[in-house]
Amino acid sequence: MDLYTYYRSTSSYRVRIALALKQLDYRQLPVNLIGNGGEHLQPAYRALNPQGRVPALVTDSDDIITQSPAIIEFLEEEYPNPALLPEDKVERAKRRAVAALIGCDIQPLHNMAVLNQLRALNLSEEQISQWLAKWIGEGLFAVEQLIEDQGFCFGEPGLADVYLLPQLYAARRFNIDLTALPRILRVEALAQTHPAFVAAHPDAQADKPQPV
């Protein structure tokens, strides 16, 4: 499989974690969202993904799947072991709820396109920081109430963690205070020692720019 990705894209990061947890081999094809005027906006990539965003997955059968939730669902169905979701329907729904809270209600509000539009509306960087603190902070406070007291979000690593860790990376990038979120900090600490999460982290990606 081929994964079109960008090192600090939270959506790409999710898919990298899912692939790593499932121990699947794939080839990374970096798409630079900053350089060359944004490679995701070029005709070659638009032909692959008309929305012009990452990630995009090309399967072994050459099918193209876009949008991280759809990619992760495909991986769960096509490669069910190890599973990202439990068998019990209610427990599955709880994990999906955390994933949706992050993927639908938090992450889109700090997407690069949204932040660029806020700047185009002449909001100051201080105002944008307040925007980020409000939506990321409120969302993570809700996640804190939904996850369990031990282990990863729900014990063993799974779908909720696939979404949470990239969101924490973004939160730290935007200097969001996480000190009042002990459950979330516990999960983050566990992920920092787990091989799949370490391998998927932005700092471990080949396309991360090197310091000059």
Tab-separated table of C-alpha atoms in Angstrom, residues 57-150:
chain	number	residue	atom	x	y	z
A	57	LEU	CA	-4.215	5.540	0.753
A	58	VAL	CA	-3.682	3.482	-2.378
A	59	THR	CA	-4.549	-0.110	-1.530
A	60	ASP	CA	-2.909	-3.292	-2.782
A	61	SER	CA	-5.644	-3.441	-5.433
A	62	ASP	CA	-4.926	0.168	-6.506
A	63	ASP	CA	-8.115	1.573	-5.022
A	64	ILE	CA	-7.782	5.115	-3.670
A	65	ILE	CA	-9.256	5.892	-0.252
A	66	THR	CA	-9.293	9.410	1.178
A	67	GLN	CA	-10.305	10.818	4.593
A	68	SER	CA	-8.632	9.298	7.652
A	69	PRO	CA	-11.848	7.837	9.193
A	70	ALA	CA	-12.611	5.980	5.968
A	71	ILE	CA	-9.023	4.749	5.677
A	72	ILE	CA	-8.971	3.525	9.273
A	73	GLU	CA	-12.343	1.783	8.865
A	74	PHE	CA	-11.033	0.086	5.726
A	75	LEU	CA	-7.931	-1.116	7.571
A	76	GLU	CA	-10.051	-2.441	10.440
A	77	GLU	CA	-12.288	-4.378	8.057
A	78	GLU	CA	-9.582	-5.604	5.704
A	79	TYR	CA	-7.041	-6.449	8.418
A	80	PRO	CA	-9.153	-7.210	11.520
A	81	ASN	CA	-6.293	-8.480	13.699
A	82	PRO	CA	-5.086	-6.937	15.870
A	83	ALA	CA	-8.389	-5.153	16.288
A	84	LEU	CA	-8.774	-1.447	17.033
A	85	LEU	CA	-12.323	-2.006	18.317
A	86	PRO	CA	-13.761	-4.604	20.726
A	87	GLU	CA	-16.576	-7.025	19.880
A	88	ASP	CA	-19.197	-5.499	22.215
A	89	LYS	CA	-21.363	-3.008	20.317
A	90	VAL	CA	-21.721	-0.547	23.187
A	91	GLU	CA	-17.980	-0.566	23.878
A	92	ARG	CA	-17.304	-0.058	20.179
A	93	ALA	CA	-19.653	2.929	20.214
A	94	LYS	CA	-17.842	4.478	23.200
A	95	ARG	CA	-14.522	4.349	21.377
A	96	ARG	CA	-16.058	5.696	18.197
A	97	ALA	CA	-17.567	8.565	20.187
A	98	VAL	CA	-14.138	9.677	21.398
A	99	ALA	CA	-12.741	9.360	17.885
A	100	ALA	CA	-15.617	11.399	16.454
A	101	LEU	CA	-15.304	14.071	19.145
A	102	ILE	CA	-11.693	14.572	18.135
A	103	GLY	CA	-12.019	14.028	14.401
A	104	CYS	CA	-15.236	16.002	13.880
A	105	ASP	CA	-15.337	18.625	16.644
A	106	ILE	CA	-11.728	19.470	17.557
A	107	GLN	CA	-9.289	18.841	14.725
A	108	PRO	CA	-11.215	20.571	11.914
A	109	LEU	CA	-11.166	23.847	13.871
A	110	HIS	CA	-7.371	24.020	13.821
A	111	ASN	CA	-6.903	22.661	10.328
A	112	MET	CA	-4.348	24.678	8.348
A	113	ALA	CA	-7.035	25.848	5.923
A	114	VAL	CA	-9.132	27.190	8.818
A	115	LEU	CA	-6.196	29.003	10.405
A	116	ASN	CA	-5.239	30.527	7.068
A	117	GLN	CA	-8.799	31.757	6.629
A	118	LEU	CA	-8.764	33.322	10.102
A	119	ARG	CA	-5.582	35.170	9.141
A	120	ALA	CA	-7.202	36.265	5.881
A	121	LEU	CA	-9.972	37.808	7.991
A	122	ASN	CA	-7.269	39.882	9.718
A	123	LEU	CA	-7.484	38.187	13.102
A	124	SER	CA	-4.362	38.739	15.154
A	125	GLU	CA	-2.131	35.851	16.206
A	126	GLU	CA	-3.326	36.443	19.776
A	127	GLN	CA	-6.945	36.053	18.675
A	128	ILE	CA	-6.074	32.895	16.771
A	129	SER	CA	-4.318	31.525	19.858
A	130	GLN	CA	-7.491	32.191	21.861
A	131	TRP	CA	-9.499	30.348	19.195
A	132	LEU	CA	-7.155	27.362	19.425
A	133	ALA	CA	-7.161	27.311	23.219
A	134	LYS	CA	-10.948	27.420	23.358
A	135	TRP	CA	-11.751	24.622	20.916
A	136	ILE	CA	-8.846	22.291	21.639
A	137	GLY	CA	-9.129	22.863	25.384
A	138	GLU	CA	-12.897	22.331	25.561
A	139	GLY	CA	-12.702	19.250	23.353
A	140	LEU	CA	-9.925	17.585	25.328
A	141	PHE	CA	-11.704	18.345	28.606
A	142	ALA	CA	-14.660	16.334	27.273
A	143	VAL	CA	-12.364	13.503	26.173
A	144	GLU	CA	-10.892	13.427	29.684
A	145	GLN	CA	-14.342	12.616	31.069
A	146	LEU	CA	-14.970	9.827	28.549
A	147	ILE	CA	-11.828	7.711	28.849
A	148	GLU	CA	-10.949	5.198	31.560
A	149	ASP	CA	-8.670	5.393	34.596
A	150	GLN	CA	-6.050	2.806	33.597
